[in-house]
Amino acid sequence: MVKEEEKVVFVYELDKLRDEYRKCADLSMREQIREDIVLLQNVISNSENETDGQINML
């Protein structure tokens, strides 16, 4: 389970990666950045689903 503090860091890093992606001209580097973006989005999304599930269980 991802703590709220960790989620804040992930969102911050996601914003930085998106900014890097927009500025990057190297196509292979852009693809690597895109993969990192997708991974971080999944972590953030899954942490939100876990929180929702916990609330629904109570």
Short mmCIF file of C-alpha atoms in Angstrom, two decimals:
data_model
loop_
_atom_site.label_atom_id
_atom_site.label_comp_id
_atom_site.label_asym_id
_atom_site.label_seq_id
_atom_site.Cartn_x
_atom_site.Cartn_y
_atom_site.Cartn_z
CA MET A 1 0.00 0.00 0.00
CA VAL A 2 1.27 3.45 -0.91
CA LYS A 3 1.30 6.06 1.83
CA GLU A 4 -0.17 9.48 1.12
CA GLU A 5 3.29 11.09 1.43
CA GLU A 6 4.68 8.68 -1.16
CA LYS A 7 1.79 9.40 -3.49
CA VAL A 8 2.57 13.12 -3.31
CA VAL A 9 6.17 12.38 -4.32
CA PHE A 10 4.98 10.16 -7.18
CA VAL A 11 2.69 12.88 -8.51
CA TYR A 12 5.53 15.43 -8.30
CA GLU A 13 7.88 13.06 -10.16
CA LEU A 14 5.19 12.37 -12.74
CA ASP A 15 4.90 16.10 -13.47
CA LYS A 16 8.68 16.33 -13.86
CA LEU A 17 8.71 13.37 -16.25
CA ARG A 18 5.94 14.89 -18.35
CA ASP A 19 7.91 18.11 -18.59
CA GLU A 20 11.06 16.19 -19.60
CA TYR A 21 9.06 14.26 -22.20
CA ARG A 22 7.80 17.47 -23.81
CA LYS A 23 11.31 18.93 -24.00
CA CYS A 24 13.14 15.78 -25.14
CA ALA A 25 14.14 15.56 -28.81
CA ASP A 26 15.75 12.09 -28.63
CA LEU A 27 13.10 9.55 -29.68
CA SER A 28 14.60 6.60 -27.78
CA MET A 29 14.88 8.70 -24.63
CA ARG A 30 11.29 9.90 -25.08
CA GLU A 31 10.15 6.27 -25.22
CA GLN A 32 11.95 5.47 -21.97
CA ILE A 33 10.42 8.52 -20.32
CA ARG A 34 6.99 7.52 -21.62
CA GLU A 35 7.38 4.06 -20.08
CA ASP A 36 8.29 5.64 -16.74
CA ILE A 37 5.25 7.90 -16.99
CA VAL A 38 2.97 4.92 -17.57
CA LEU A 39 4.47 3.05 -14.60
CA LEU A 40 4.03 6.01 -12.27
CA GLN A 41 0.48 6.59 -13.47
CA ASN A 42 -0.31 2.95 -12.71
CA VAL A 43 1.14 3.19 -9.21
CA ILE A 44 -0.85 6.34 -8.50
CA SER A 45 -4.02 4.87 -9.95
CA ASN A 46 -3.62 1.63 -7.99
CA SER A 47 -3.04 3.52 -4.75
CA GLU A 48 -6.25 5.46 -5.31
CA ASN A 49 -8.15 2.21 -5.98
CA GLU A 50 -6.76 0.67 -2.78
CA THR A 51 -7.95 3.66 -0.78
CA ASP A 52 -11.39 3.49 -2.38
CA GLY A 53 -11.59 -0.23 -1.65
CA GLN A 54 -10.74 0.30 1.99
CA ILE A 55 -13.43 2.93 2.36
CA ASN A 56 -15.99 0.67 0.70
CA MET A 57 -15.09 -2.22 3.00
CA LEU A 58 -15.92 -0.19 6.10
#
